[in-house]
Short mmCIF file of C-alpha atoms in Angstrom, two decimals:
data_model
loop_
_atom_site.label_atom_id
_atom_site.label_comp_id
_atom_site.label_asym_id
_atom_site.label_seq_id
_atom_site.Cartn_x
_atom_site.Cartn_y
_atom_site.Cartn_z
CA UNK A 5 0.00 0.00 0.00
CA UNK A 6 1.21 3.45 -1.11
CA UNK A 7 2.13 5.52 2.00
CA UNK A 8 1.23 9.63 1.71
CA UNK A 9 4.27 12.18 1.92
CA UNK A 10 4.73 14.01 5.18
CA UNK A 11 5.01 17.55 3.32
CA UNK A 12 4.95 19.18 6.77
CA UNK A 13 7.58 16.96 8.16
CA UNK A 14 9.92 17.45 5.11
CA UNK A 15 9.52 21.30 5.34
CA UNK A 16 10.49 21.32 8.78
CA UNK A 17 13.78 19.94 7.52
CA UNK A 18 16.49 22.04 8.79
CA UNK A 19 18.84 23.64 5.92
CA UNK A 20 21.73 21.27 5.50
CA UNK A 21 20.02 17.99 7.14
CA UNK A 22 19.65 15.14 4.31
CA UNK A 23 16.50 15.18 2.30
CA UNK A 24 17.29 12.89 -0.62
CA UNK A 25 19.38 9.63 -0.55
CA UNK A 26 20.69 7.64 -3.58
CA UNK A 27 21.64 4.33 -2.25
CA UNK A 28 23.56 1.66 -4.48
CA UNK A 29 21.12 3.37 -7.26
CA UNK A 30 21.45 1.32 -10.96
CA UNK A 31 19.71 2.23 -14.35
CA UNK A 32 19.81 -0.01 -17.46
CA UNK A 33 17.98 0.30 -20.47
CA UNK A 34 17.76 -1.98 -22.61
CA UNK A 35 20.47 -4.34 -20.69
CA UNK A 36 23.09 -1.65 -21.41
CA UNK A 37 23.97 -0.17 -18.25
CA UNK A 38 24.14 3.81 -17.39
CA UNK A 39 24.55 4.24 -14.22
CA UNK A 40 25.68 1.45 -12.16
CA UNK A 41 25.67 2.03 -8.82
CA UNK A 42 25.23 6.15 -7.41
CA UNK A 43 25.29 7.02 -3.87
CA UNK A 44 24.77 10.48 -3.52
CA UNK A 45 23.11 12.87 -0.23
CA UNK A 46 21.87 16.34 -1.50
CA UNK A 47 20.63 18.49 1.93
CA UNK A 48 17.66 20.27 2.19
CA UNK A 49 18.04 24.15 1.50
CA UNK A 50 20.90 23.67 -0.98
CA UNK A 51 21.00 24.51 -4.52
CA UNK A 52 22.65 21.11 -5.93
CA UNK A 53 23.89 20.90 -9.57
CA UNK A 54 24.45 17.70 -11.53
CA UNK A 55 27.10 18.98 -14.48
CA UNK A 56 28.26 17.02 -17.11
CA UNK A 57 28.81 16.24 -20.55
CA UNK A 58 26.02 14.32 -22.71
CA UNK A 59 25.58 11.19 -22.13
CA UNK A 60 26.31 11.39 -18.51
CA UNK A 61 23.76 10.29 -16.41
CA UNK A 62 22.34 13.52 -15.01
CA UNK A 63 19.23 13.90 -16.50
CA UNK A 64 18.35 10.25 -15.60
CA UNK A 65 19.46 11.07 -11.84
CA UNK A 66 17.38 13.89 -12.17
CA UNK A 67 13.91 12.05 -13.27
CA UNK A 68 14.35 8.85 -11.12
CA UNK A 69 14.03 11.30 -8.26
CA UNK A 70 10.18 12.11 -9.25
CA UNK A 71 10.21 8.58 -11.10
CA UNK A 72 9.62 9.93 -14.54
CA UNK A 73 12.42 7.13 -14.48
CA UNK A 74 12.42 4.43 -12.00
CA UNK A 75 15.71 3.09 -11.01
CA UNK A 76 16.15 -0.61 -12.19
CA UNK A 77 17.80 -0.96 -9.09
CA UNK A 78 18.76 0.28 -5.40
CA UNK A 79 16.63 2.51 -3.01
CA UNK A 80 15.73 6.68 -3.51
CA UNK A 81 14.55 8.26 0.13
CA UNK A 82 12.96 11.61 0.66
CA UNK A 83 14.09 12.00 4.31
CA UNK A 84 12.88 8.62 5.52
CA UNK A 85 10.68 7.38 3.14
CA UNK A 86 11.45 5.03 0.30
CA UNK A 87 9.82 7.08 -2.70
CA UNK A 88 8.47 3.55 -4.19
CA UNK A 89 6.76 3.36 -1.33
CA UNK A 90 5.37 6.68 -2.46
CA UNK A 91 2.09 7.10 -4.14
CA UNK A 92 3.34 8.31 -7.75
CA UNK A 93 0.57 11.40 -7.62
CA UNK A 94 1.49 12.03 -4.40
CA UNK A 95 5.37 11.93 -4.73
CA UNK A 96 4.85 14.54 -7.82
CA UNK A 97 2.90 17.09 -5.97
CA UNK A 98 5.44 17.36 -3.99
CA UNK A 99 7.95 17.89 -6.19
CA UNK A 100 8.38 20.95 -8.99
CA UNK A 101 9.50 20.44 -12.24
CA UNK A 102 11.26 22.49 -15.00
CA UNK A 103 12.10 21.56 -17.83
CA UNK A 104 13.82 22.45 -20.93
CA UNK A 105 11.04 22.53 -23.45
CA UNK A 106 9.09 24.52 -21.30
CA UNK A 107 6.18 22.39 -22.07
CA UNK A 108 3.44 24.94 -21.11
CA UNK A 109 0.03 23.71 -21.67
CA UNK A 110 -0.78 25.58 -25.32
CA UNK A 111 -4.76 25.88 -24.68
CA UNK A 112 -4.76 27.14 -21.15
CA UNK A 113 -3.69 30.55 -19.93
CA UNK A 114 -1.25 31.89 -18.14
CA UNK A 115 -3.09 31.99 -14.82
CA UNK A 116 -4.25 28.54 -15.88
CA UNK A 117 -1.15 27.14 -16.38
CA UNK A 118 0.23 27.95 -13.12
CA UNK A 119 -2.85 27.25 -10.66
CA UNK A 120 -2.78 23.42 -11.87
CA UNK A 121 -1.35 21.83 -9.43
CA UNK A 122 -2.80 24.06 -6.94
CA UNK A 123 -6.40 23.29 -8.13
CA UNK A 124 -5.42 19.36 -7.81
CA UNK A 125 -4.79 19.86 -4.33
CA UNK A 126 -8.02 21.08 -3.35
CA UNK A 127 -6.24 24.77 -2.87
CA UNK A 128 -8.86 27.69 -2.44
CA UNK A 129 -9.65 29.92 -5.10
CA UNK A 130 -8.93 33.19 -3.79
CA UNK A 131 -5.42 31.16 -2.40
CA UNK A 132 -5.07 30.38 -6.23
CA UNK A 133 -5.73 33.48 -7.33
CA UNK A 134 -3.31 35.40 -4.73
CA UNK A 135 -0.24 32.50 -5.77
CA UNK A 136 -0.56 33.51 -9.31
CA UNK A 137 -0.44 37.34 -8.68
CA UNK A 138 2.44 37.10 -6.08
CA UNK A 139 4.19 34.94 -8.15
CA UNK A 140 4.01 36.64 -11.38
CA UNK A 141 5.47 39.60 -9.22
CA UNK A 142 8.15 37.45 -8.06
CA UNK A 143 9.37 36.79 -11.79
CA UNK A 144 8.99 40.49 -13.18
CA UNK A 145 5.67 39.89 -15.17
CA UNK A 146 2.82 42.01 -14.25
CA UNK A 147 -0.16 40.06 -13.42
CA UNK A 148 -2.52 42.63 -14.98
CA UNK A 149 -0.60 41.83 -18.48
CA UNK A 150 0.35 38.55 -18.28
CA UNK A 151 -2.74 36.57 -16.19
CA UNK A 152 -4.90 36.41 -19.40
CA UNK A 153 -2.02 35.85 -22.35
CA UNK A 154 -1.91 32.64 -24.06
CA UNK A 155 1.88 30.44 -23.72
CA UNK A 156 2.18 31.25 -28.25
CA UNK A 157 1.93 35.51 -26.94
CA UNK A 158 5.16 34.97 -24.60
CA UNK A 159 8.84 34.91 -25.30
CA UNK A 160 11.06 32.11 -24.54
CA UNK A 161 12.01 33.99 -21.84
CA UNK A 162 9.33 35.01 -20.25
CA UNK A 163 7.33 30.91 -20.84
CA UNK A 164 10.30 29.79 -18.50
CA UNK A 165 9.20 32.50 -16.06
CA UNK A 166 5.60 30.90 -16.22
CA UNK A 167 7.58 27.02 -16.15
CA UNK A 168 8.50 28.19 -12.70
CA UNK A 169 5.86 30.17 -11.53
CA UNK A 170 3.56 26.57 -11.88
CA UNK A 171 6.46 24.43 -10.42
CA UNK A 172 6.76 26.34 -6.91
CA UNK A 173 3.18 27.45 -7.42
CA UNK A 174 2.13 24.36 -4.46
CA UNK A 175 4.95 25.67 -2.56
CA UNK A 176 6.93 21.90 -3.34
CA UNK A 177 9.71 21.23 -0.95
CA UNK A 178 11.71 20.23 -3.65
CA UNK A 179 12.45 21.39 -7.46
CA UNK A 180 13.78 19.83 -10.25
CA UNK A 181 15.17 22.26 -13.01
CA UNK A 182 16.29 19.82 -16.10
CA UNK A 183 18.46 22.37 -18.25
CA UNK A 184 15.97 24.89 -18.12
CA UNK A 185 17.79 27.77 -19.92
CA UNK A 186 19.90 26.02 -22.49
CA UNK A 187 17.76 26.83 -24.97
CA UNK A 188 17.56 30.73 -24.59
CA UNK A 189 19.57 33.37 -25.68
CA UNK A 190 22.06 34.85 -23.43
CA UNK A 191 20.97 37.49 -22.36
CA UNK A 192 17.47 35.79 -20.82
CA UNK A 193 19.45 33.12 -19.80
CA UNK A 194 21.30 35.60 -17.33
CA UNK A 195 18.74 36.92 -16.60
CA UNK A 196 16.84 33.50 -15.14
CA UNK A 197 19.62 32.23 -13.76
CA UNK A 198 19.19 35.37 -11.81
CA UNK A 199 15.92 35.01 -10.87
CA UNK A 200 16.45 31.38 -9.78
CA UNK A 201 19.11 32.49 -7.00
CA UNK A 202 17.26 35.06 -5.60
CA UNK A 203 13.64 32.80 -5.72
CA UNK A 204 15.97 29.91 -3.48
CA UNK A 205 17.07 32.84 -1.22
CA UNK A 206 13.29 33.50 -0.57
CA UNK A 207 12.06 30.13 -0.60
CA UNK A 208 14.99 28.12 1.06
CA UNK A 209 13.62 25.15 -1.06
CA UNK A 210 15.56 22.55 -2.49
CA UNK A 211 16.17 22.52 -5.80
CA UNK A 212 18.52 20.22 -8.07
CA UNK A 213 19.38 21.90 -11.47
CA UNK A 214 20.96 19.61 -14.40
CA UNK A 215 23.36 21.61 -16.71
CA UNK A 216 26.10 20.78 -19.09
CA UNK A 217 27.24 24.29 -18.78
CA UNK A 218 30.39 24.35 -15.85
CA UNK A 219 29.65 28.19 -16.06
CA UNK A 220 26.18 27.56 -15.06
CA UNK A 221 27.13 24.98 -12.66
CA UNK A 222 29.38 27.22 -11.11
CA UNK A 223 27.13 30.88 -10.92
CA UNK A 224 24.22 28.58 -8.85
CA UNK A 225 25.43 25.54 -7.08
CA UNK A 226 26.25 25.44 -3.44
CA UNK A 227 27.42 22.16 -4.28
CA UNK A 228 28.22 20.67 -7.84
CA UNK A 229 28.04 16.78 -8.96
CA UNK A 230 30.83 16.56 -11.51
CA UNK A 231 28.75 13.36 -13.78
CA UNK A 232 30.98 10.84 -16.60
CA UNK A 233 29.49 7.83 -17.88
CA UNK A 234 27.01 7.16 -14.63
CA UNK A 235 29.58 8.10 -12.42
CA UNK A 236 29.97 10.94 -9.87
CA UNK A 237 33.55 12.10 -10.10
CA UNK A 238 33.54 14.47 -7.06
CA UNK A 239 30.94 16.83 -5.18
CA UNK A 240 31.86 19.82 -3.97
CA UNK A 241 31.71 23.32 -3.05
CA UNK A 242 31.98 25.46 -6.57
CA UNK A 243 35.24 26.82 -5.01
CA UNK A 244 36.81 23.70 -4.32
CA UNK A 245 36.02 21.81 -7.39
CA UNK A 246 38.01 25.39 -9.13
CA UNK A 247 40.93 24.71 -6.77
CA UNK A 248 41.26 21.04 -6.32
CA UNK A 249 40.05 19.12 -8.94
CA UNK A 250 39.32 15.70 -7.92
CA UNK A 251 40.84 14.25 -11.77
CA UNK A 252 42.22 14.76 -15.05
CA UNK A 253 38.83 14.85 -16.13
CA UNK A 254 37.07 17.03 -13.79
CA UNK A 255 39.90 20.05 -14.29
CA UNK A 256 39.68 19.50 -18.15
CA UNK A 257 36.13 19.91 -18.12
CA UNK A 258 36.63 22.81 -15.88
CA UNK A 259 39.54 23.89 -17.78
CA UNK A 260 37.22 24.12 -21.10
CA UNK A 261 34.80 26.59 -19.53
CA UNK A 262 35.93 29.03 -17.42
CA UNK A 263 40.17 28.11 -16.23
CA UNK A 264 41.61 28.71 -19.34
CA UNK A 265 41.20 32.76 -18.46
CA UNK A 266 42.73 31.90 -15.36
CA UNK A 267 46.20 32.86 -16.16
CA UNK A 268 45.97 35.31 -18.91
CA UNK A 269 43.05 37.83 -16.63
CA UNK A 270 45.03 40.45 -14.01
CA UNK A 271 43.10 40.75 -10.36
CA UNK A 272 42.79 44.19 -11.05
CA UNK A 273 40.86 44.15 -13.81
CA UNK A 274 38.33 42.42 -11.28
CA UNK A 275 38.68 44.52 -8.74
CA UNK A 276 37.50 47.20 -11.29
CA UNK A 277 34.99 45.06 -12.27
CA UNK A 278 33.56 44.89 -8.75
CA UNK A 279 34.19 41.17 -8.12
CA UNK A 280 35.89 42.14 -4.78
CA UNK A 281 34.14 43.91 -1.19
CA UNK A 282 35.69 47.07 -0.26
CA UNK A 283 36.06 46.22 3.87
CA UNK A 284 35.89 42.51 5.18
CA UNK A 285 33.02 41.03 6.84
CA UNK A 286 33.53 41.05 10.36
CA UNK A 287 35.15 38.18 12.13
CA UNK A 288 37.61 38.02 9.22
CA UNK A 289 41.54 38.99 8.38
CA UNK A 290 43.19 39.06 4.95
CA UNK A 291 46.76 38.08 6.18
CA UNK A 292 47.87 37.47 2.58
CA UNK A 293 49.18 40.87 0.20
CA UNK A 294 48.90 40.08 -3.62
CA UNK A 295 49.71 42.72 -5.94
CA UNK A 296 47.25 43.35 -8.97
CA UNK A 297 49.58 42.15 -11.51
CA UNK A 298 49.18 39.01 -9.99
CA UNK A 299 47.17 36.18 -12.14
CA UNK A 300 43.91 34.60 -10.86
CA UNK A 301 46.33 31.25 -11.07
CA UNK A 302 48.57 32.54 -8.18
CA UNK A 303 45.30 34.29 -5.97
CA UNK A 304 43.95 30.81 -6.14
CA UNK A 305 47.19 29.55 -4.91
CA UNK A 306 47.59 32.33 -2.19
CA UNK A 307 43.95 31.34 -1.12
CA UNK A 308 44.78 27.58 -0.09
CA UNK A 309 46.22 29.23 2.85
CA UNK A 310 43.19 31.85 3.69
CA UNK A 311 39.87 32.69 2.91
CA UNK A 312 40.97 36.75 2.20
CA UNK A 313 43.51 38.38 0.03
CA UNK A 314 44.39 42.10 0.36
CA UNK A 315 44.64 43.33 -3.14
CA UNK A 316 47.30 46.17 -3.38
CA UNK A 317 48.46 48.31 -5.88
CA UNK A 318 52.11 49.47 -4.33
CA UNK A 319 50.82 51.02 -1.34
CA UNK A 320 47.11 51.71 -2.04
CA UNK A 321 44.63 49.19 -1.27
CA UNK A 322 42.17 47.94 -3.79
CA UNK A 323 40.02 45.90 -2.05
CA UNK A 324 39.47 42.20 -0.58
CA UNK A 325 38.81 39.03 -2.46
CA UNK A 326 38.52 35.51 -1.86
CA UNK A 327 37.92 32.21 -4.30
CA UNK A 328 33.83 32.90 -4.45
CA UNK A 329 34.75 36.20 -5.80
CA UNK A 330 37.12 34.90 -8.18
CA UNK A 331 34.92 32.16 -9.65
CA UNK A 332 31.74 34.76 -10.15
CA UNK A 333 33.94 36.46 -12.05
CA UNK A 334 35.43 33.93 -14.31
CA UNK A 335 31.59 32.90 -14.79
CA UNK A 336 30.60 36.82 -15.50
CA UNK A 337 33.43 37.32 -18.42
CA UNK A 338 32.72 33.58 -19.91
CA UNK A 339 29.02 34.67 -20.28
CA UNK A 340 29.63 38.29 -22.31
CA UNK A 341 32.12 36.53 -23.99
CA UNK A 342 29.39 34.47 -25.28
CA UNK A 343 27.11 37.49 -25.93
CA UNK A 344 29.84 39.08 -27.81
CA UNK A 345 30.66 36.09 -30.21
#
């Protein structure tokens, strides 16, 4: 007998306790094997990112969570529940879900489109009707302009606003993104990514965002899943995946987005850039000087001995920095490099 999830119990979660659990996890199709055997923990408030190339296994990972793909072997918890012991209705209400294509429905309108899930769960009208409004807020679109439009009147841009407007529209605990922006331009896609980190801020939700982008991967995760042929090849802080690569193949696919700027971009030039806090946050020192001739190569190095440089120019101070600030801005000049080419 299907058991019912314990929404309440899983939103009391405290950020950083474990919320899903990939034990011994296998998926074959067709007796050829793609992942064969993921254990993986991703904690409730983060913003987790599964990365890789295609091919990898993270968009499978991604839909066995709300079974769009059940594992052909091992368990999947949500806290403490096995989620085949799940009812499959209930297990996907409780779960959001973005996906690439968008996949608004055509014939229903905006307002419609988001208040589906709402309406399934027996969710007041006038509750409906205040979601949609403070939600289309939330995303830039004015409900006044947007409530009544039809999914064909709307950008690309601005259906992925309404894609996430109806996936947090229940107020779901968790959210799957599937490579939600890879098919927009650059700009909008900056723009969403955008909107996504300061929606998690709000919500505190847990959301786990497939990308083949390392940029990407790096600009949203609090953690990153580094994927290759069903395998996890190291999880870890955006930061630390930049600084110690766990392989060959985890720098190189590193080294293809963002590193190879690493040595030939000045500190300064950041510093100008704003990538850098004028006074530390209290509690903090910046014991380390490095001059603003210095490469991004050698601030990385300086930084596996503190969390704070002190960025001089001969006797004048520039400003602070540490690795968070260096990786935002490797991910800031890779992405108007791309709207430039």
């Amino acid at each position: 007998m299907a058991t019912t999830v314990d929404e309440n119990s899983i939103n009391e979660l405290k950020d950083g306790e474990p919320i899903i659990r990939f034990e011994h996890v296998q998926q074959s199709f067709n007796d050829n094997v793609v992942i064969p055997d993921l254990n993986l923990t991703i904690n409730a408030g983060e913003l987790f990112v599964l990365v890789g190339t295609s091919g990898s296994g993270k968009t499978t990972t991604l839909k066995m969570v709300n079974q769009l793909q059940p594992q052909s072997g091992g368990k999947i918890f949500i806290k403490d529940e096995n989620i085949t012991d799940i009812g499959l209705q209930e297990l996907r209400w409780n779960i959001g879900y973005v996906l690439q294509q968008i996949a608004l429905f055509p014939t229903m309108t905006v307002a419609q489109n988001i208040a589906v899930i709402p309406e399934m769960k027996g969710v007041k009208r006038e509750e409906i009707d205040a979601t949609i409004d403070r939600l289309l807020n939330q995303v830039g679109l004015d409900p006044k302009k947007y409530r009544d439009r039809m999914p064909s009147e709307l950008s690309g841009g601005e259906q992925q606003r309404i894609g996430i407007c109806r996936a947090i529209a229940s107020e779901p605990p968790v959210v799957l993104m599937d490579e939600p922006f890879s098919a927009l331009d650059p700009i909008s896609r900056t723009q969403l990514q955008d909107l996504v980190l300061d929606l998690h801020a709000k919500r505190h939700d847990t959301i786990i965002f497939v990308t083949h982008d390392m940029d990407e991967a790096l600009k949203l995760g609090d953690r990153i899943a580094v994927m290759s042929e069903g395998k996890i090849l190291q999880v870890d802080t955006p930061t630390n995946i930049a600084q110690h690569p766990a392989n060959q193949f985890v720098e190189a696919f590193f080294s293809q987005s963002v590193a190879h700027n690493v040595y030939d971009v000045y500190v300064g030039k950041m510093v100008m850039m704003g990538f850098s806090v004028a006074t530390l946050p209290d509690g903090h020192t910046a014991p380390i000087d490095i001059s603003s001739d210095k490469t991004l190569g050698e601030a990385f190095d300086d930084l596996a001995h503190c969390e704070y440089l002190r960025v001089v120019d001969g006797d004048r101070q520039l400003g602070f920095i540490n690795a968070q600030n260096i990786v935002n801005y490797l991910s800031q000049r890779k992405r108007d490099e791309d709207e430039n080419n």
